[in-house]
PDB file of C-alpha atoms in Angstrom:
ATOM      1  CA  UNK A   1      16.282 -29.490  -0.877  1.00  0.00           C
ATOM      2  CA  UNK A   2      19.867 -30.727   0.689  1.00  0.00           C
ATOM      3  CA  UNK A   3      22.818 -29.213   1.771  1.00  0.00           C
ATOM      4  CA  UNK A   4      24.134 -29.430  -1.915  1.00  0.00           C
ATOM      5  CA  UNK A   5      21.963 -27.043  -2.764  1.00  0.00           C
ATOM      6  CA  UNK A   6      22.439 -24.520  -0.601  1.00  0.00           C
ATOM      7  CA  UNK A   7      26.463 -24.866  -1.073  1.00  0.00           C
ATOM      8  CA  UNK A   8      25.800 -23.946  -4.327  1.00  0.00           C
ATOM      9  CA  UNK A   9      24.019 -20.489  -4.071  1.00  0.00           C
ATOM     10  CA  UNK A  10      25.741 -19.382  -1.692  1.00  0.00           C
ATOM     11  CA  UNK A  11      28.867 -20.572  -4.442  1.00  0.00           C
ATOM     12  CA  UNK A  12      26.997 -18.383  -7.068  1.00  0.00           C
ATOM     13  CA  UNK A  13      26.156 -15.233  -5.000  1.00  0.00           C
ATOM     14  CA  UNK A  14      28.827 -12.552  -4.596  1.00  0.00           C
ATOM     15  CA  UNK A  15      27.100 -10.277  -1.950  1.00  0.00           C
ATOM     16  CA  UNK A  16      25.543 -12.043   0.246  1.00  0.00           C
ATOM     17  CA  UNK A  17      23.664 -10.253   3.366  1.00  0.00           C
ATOM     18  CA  UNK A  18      22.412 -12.810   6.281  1.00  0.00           C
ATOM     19  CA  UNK A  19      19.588 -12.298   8.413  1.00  0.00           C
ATOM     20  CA  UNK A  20      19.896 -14.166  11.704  1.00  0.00           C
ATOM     21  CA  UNK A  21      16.919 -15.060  14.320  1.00  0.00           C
ATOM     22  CA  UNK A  22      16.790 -17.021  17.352  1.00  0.00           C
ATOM     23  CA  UNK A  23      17.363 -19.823  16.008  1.00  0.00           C
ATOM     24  CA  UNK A  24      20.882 -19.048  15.470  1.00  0.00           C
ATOM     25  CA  UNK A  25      21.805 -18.872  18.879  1.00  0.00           C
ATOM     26  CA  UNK A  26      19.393 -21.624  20.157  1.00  0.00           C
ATOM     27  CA  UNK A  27      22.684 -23.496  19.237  1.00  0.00           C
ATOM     28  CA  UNK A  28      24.625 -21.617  21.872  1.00  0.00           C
ATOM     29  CA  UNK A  29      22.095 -22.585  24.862  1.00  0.00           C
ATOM     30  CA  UNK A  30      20.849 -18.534  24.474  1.00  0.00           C
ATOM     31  CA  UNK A  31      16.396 -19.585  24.562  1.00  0.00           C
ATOM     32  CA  UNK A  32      14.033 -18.151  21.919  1.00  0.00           C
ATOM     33  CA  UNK A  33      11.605 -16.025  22.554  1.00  0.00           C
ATOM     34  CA  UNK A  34       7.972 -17.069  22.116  1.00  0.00           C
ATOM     35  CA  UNK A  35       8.115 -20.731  21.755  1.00  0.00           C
ATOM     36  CA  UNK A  36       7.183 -23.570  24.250  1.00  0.00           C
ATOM     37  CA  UNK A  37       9.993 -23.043  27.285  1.00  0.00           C
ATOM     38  CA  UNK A  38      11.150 -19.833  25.331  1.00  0.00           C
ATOM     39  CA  UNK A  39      11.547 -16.539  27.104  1.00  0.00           C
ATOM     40  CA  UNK A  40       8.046 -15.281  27.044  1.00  0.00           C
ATOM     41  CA  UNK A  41       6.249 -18.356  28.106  1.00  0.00           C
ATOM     42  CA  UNK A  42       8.570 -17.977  31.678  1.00  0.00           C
ATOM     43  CA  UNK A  43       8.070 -14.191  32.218  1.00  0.00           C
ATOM     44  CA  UNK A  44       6.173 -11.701  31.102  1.00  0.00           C
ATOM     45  CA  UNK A  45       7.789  -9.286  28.860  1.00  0.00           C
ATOM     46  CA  UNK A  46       8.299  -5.663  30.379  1.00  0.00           C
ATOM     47  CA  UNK A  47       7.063  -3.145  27.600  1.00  0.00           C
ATOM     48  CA  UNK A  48       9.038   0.387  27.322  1.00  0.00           C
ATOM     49  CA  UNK A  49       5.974   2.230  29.070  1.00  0.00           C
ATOM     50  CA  UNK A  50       5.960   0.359  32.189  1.00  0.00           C
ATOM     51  CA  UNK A  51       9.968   0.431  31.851  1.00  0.00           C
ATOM     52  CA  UNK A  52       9.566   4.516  31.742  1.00  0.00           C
ATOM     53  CA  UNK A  53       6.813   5.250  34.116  1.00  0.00           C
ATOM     54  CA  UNK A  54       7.185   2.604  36.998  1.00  0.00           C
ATOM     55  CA  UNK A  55      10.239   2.506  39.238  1.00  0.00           C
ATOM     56  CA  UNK A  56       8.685  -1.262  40.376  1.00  0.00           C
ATOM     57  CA  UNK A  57       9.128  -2.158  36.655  1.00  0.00           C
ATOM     58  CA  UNK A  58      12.935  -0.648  36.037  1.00  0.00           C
ATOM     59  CA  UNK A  59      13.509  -2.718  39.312  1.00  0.00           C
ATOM     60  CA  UNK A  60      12.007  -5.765  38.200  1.00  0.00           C
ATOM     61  CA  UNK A  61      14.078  -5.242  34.608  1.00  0.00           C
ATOM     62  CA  UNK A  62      17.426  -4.123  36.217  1.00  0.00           C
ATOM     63  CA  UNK A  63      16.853  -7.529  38.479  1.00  0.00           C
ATOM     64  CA  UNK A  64      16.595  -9.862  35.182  1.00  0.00           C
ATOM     65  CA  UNK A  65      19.479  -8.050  33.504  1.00  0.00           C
ATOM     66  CA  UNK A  66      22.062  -9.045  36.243  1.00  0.00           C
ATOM     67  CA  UNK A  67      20.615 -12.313  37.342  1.00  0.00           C
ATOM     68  CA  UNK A  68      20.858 -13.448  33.560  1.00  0.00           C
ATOM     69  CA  UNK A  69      16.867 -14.650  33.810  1.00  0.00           C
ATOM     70  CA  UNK A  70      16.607 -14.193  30.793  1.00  0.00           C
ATOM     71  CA  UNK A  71      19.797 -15.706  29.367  1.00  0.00           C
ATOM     72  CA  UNK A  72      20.336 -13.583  26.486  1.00  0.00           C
ATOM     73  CA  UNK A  73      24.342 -13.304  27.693  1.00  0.00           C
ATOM     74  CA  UNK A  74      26.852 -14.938  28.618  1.00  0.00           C
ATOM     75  CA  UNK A  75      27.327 -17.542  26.180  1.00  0.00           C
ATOM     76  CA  UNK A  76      29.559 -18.603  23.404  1.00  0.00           C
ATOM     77  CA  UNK A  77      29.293 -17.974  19.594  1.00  0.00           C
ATOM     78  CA  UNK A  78      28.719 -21.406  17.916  1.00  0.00           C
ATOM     79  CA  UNK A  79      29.644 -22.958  14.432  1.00  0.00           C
ATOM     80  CA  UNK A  80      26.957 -20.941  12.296  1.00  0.00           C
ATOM     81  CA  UNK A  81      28.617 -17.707  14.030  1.00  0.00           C
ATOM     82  CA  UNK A  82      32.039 -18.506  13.258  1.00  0.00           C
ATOM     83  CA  UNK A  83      30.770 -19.688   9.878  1.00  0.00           C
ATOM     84  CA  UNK A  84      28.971 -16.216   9.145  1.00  0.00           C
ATOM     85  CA  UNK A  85      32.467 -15.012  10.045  1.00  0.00           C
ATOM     86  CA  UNK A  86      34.788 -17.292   7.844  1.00  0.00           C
ATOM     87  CA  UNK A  87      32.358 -16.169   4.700  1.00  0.00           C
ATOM     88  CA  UNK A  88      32.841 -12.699   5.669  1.00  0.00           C
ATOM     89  CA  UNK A  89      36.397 -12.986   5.981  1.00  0.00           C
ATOM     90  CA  UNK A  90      36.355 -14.335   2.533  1.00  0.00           C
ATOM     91  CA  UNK A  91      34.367 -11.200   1.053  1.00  0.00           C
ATOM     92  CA  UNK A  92      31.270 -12.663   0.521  1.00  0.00           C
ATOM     93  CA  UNK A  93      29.258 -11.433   3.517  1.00  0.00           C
ATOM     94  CA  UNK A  94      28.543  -7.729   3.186  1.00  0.00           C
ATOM     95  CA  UNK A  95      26.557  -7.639   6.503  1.00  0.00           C
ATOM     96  CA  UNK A  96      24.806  -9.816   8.889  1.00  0.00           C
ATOM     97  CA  UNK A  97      21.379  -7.973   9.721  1.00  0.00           C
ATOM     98  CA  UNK A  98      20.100  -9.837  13.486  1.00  0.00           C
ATOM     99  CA  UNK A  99      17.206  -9.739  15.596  1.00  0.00           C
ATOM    100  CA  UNK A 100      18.912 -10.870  17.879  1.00  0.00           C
ATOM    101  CA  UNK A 101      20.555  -9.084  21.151  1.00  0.00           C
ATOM    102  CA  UNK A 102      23.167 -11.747  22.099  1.00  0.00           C
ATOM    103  CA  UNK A 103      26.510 -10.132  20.967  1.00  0.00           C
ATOM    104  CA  UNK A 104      27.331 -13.200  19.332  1.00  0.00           C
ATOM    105  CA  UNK A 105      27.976 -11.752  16.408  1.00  0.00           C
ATOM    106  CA  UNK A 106      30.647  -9.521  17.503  1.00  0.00           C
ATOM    107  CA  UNK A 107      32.092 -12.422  19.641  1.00  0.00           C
ATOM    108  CA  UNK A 108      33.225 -14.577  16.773  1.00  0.00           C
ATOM    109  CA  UNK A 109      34.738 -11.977  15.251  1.00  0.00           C
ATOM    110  CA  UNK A 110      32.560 -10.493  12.555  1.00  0.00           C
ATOM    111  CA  UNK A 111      33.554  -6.681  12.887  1.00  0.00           C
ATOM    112  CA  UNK A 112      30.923  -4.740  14.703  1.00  0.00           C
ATOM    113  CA  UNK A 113      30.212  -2.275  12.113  1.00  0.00           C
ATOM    114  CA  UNK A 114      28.779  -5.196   9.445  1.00  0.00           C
ATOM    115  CA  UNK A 115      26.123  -6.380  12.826  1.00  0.00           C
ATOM    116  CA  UNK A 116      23.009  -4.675  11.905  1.00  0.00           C
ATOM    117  CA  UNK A 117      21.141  -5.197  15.182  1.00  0.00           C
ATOM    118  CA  UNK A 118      17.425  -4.474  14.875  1.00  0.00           C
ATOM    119  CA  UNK A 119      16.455  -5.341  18.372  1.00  0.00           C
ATOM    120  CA  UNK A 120      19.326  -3.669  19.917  1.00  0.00           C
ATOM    121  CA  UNK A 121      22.449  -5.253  22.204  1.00  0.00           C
ATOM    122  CA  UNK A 122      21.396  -6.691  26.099  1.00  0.00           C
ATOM    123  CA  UNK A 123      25.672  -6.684  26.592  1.00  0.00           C
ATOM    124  CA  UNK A 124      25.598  -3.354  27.356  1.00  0.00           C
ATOM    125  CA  UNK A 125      23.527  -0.049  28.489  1.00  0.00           C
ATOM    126  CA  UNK A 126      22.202   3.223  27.325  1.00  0.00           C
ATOM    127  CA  UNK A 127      20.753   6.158  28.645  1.00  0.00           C
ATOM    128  CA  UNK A 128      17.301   7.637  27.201  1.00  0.00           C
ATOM    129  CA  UNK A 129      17.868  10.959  27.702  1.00  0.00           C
ATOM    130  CA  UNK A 130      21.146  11.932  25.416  1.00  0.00           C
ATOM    131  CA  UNK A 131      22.287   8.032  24.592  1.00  0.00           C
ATOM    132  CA  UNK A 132      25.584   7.687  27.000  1.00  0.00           C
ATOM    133  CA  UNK A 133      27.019   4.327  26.482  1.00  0.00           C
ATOM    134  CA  UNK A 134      26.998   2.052  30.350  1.00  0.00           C
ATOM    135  CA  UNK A 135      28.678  -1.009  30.307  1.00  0.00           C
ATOM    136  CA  UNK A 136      27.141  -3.267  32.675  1.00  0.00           C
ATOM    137  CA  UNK A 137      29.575  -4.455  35.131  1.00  0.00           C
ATOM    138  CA  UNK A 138      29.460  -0.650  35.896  1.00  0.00           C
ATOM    139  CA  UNK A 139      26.466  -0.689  37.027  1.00  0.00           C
ATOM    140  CA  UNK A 140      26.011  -4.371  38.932  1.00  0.00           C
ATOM    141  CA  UNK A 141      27.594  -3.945  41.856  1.00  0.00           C
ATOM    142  CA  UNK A 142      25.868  -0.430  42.999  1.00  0.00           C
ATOM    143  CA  UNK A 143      22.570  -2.588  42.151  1.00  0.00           C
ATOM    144  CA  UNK A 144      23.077  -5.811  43.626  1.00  0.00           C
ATOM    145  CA  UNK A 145      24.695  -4.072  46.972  1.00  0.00           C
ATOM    146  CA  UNK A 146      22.757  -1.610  47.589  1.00  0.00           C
ATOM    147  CA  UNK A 147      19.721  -1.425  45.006  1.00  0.00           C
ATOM    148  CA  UNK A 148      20.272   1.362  43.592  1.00  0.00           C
ATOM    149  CA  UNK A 149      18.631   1.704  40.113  1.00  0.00           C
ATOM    150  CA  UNK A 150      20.982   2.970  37.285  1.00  0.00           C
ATOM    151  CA  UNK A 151      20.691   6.307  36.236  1.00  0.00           C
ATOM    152  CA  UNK A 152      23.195   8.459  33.543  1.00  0.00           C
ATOM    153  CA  UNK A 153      26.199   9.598  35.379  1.00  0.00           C
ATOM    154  CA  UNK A 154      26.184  12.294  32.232  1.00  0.00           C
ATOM    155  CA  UNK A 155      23.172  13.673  32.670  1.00  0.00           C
ATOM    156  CA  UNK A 156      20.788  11.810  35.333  1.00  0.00           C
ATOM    157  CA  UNK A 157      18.499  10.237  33.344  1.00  0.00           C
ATOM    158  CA  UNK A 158      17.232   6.969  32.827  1.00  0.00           C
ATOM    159  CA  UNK A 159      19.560   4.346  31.609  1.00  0.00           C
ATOM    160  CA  UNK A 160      18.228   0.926  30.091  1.00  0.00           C
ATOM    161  CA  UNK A 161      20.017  -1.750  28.700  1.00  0.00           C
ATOM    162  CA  UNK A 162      20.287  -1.412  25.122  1.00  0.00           C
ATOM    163  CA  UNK A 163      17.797  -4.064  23.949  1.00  0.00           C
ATOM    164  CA  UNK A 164      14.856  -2.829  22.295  1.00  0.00           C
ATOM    165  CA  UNK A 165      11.642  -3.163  24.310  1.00  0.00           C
ATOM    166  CA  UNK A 166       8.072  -3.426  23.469  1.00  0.00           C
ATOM    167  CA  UNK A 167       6.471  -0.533  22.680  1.00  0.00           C
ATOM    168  CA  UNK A 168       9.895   1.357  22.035  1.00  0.00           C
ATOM    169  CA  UNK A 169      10.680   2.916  18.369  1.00  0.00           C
ATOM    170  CA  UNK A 170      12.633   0.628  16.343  1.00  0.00           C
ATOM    171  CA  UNK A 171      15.939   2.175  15.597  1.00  0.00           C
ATOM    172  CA  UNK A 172      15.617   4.544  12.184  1.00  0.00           C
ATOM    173  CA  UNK A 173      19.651   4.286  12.152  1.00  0.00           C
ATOM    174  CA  UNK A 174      20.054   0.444  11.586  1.00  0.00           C
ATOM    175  CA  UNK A 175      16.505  -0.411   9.564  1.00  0.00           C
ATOM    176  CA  UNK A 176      17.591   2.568   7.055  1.00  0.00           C
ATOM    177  CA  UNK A 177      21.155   0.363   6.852  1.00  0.00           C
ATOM    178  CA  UNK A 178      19.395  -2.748   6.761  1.00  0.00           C
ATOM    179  CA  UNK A 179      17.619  -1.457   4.014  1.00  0.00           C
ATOM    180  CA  UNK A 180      20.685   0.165   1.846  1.00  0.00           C
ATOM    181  CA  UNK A 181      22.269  -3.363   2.355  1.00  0.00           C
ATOM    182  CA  UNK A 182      19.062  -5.946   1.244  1.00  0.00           C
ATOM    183  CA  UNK A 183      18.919  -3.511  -1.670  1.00  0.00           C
ATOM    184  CA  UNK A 184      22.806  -3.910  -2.589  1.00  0.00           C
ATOM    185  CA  UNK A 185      22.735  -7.987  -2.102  1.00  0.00           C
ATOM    186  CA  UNK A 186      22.523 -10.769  -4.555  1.00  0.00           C
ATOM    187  CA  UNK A 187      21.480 -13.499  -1.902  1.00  0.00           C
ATOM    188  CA  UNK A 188      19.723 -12.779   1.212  1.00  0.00           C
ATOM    189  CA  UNK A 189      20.142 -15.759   3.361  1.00  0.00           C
ATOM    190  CA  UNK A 190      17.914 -16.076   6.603  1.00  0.00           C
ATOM    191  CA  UNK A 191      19.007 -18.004   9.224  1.00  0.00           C
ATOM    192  CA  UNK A 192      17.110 -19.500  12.014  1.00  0.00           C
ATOM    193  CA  UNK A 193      13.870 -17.022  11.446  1.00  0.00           C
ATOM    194  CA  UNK A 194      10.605 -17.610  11.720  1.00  0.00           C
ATOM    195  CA  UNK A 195       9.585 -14.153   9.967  1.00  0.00           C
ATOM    196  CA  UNK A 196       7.028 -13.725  12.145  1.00  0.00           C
ATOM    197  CA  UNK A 197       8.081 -10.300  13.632  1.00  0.00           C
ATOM    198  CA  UNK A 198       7.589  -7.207  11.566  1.00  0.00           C
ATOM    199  CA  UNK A 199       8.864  -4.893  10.642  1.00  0.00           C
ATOM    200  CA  UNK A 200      12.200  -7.207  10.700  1.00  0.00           C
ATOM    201  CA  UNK A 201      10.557  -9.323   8.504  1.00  0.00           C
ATOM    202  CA  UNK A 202       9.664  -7.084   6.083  1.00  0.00           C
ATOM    203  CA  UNK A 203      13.820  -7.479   4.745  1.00  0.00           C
ATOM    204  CA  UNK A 204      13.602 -10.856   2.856  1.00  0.00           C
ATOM    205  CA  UNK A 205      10.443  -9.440   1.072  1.00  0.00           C
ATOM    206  CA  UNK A 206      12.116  -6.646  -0.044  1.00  0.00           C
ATOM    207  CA  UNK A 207      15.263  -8.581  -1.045  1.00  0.00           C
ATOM    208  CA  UNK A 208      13.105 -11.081  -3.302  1.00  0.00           C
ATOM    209  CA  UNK A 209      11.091  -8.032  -5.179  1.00  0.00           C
ATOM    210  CA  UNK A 210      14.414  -6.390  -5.228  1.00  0.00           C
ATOM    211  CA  UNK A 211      15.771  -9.627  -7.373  1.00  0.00           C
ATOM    212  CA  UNK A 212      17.690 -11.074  -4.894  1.00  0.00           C
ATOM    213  CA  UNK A 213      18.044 -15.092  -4.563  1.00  0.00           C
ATOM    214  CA  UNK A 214      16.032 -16.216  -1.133  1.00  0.00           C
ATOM    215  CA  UNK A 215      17.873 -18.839   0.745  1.00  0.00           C
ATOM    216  CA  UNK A 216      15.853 -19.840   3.947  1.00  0.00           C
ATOM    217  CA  UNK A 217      17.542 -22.252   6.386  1.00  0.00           C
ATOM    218  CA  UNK A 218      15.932 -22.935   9.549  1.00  0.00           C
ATOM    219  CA  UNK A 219      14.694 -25.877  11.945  1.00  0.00           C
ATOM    220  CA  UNK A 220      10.978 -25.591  11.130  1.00  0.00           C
ATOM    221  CA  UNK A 221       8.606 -24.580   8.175  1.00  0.00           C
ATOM    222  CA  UNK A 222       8.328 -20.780   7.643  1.00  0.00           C
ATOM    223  CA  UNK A 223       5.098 -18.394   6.412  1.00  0.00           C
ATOM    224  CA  UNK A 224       7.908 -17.094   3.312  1.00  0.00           C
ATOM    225  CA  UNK A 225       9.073 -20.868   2.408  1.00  0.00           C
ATOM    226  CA  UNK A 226       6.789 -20.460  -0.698  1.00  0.00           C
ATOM    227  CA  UNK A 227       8.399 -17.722  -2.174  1.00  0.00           C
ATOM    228  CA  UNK A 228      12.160 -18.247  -1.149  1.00  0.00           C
ATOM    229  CA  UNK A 229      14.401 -20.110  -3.941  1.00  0.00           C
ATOM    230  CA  UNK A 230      15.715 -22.412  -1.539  1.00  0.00           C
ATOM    231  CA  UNK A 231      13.923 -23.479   2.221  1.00  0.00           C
ATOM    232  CA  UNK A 232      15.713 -25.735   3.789  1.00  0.00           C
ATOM    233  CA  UNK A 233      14.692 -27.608   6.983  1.00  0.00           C
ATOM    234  CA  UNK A 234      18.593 -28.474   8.822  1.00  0.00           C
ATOM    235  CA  UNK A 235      20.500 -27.423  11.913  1.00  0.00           C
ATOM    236  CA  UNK A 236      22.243 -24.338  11.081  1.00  0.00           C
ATOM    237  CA  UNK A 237      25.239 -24.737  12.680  1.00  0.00           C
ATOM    238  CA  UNK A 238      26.374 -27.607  11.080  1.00  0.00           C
ATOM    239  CA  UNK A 239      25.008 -27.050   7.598  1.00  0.00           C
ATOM    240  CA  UNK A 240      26.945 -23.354   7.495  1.00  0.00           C
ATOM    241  CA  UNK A 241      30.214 -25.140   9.073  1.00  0.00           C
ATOM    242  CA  UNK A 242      29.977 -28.117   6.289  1.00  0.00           C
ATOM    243  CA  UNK A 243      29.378 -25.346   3.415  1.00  0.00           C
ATOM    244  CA  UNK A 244      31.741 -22.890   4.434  1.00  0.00           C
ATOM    245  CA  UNK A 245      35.275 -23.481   4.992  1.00  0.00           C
TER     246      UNK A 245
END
């Protein structure tokens, strides 16, 4: 399989919905999550429970956010990004539907409404009593100078940042979108995946019963190769910025 290929079903599809991974923004210096080096393998991931019942924890979490330990921000989109974008912009890309928490996305200009974000945003804050919306630089300072652990200036409660945790509900507002668009699309392209984590990766399944072509692009082998149309082993960002103009 080659780069050829590819160009051409993405040529032949007409609504195409892209489902972006880690690997995506790998490209951007942003680490992965469970490989060798990746996030997990340097701390150890702080699960909604402990978040909720242990002040300790929500220090320990609030302390990662605004160090950037965890380097999930603070980065720039790359070419696969702006790429997504371009084939957007040329009314081809119905939606992007991400794992990821990066903002990337939204930073390359793909309007925010066509990010489906499974996993939540770590840009910003929310708090889980009634949902306020806290952006972060809000809430640094009173943190770093003086320790004070963010709480909802609407209502008291407990704020988090917007990523979803372990252990925490995934979000019934984006997986029933994510669902209404795999069920609309004629390609569903996957992009730096390793459909490992369910029920995220439950969406290129669907799409391929559903009689959609699967296109999977990413640096290493995947468990759905065998059943996607076209798996392709390349770099993403400069296979999507040689395809799409």
């Amino acid at each position: 399989m080659s780069r050829a290929d590819l160009a051409r079903k993405l040529a032949d599809a007409r609504r195409i919905v892209a489902f972006t991974g880690a690997g995506i923004s790998t490209e951007s210096g942003i680490p992965d999550f469970r490989s060798p080096g990746g996030v997990w393998s340097r701390m150890k991931p702080i699960t909604y429970q402990e978040f909720v019942g242990s002040e300790d924890k929500r220090r320990e979490a609030w302390t990662r956010a605004f160090t950037g330990k965890a380097g999930w921000t603070g980065r720039a989109p790359n070419a696969g990004h702006f790429a997504l974008a371009r084939l957007h912009d040329q009314g081809r890309l119905s939606a992007v539907i991400t794992q990821n928490v990066d903002n990337l996305h939204q930073d390359s200009g793909l309007p925010a409404e066509k990010v489906i974000e499974l996993h939540g945003n770590a840009s910003f804050a929310t708090c889980l009593a009634c949902g306020s919306r806290h952006e972060l630089e809000e809430l640094r300072g009173p943190f770093l100078d003086h320790g004070e652990i963010p709480h909802c200036r609407d209502c008291g409660g407990l704020v988090k940042t917007a990523v979803i945790s372990f252990g925490q509900s995934m979000p019934s507002g984006p997986m029933a979108r994510a669902e209404f668009e795999t069920l609309a699309c004629d390609l569903f392209l996957v992009l730096g995946s390793s459909l490992t984590v369910f029920p995220a990766a439950d969406f290129p399944i669907l799409a391929k019963r559903n009689g959609a072509t699967l296109v999977i692009l990413n640096r290493e082998p995947t468990d759905m190769d065998q059943i996607a149309d076209l798996a392709l082993q390349d770099e993403i960002g400069p296979a999507l910025s040689e395809i799409i103009a």
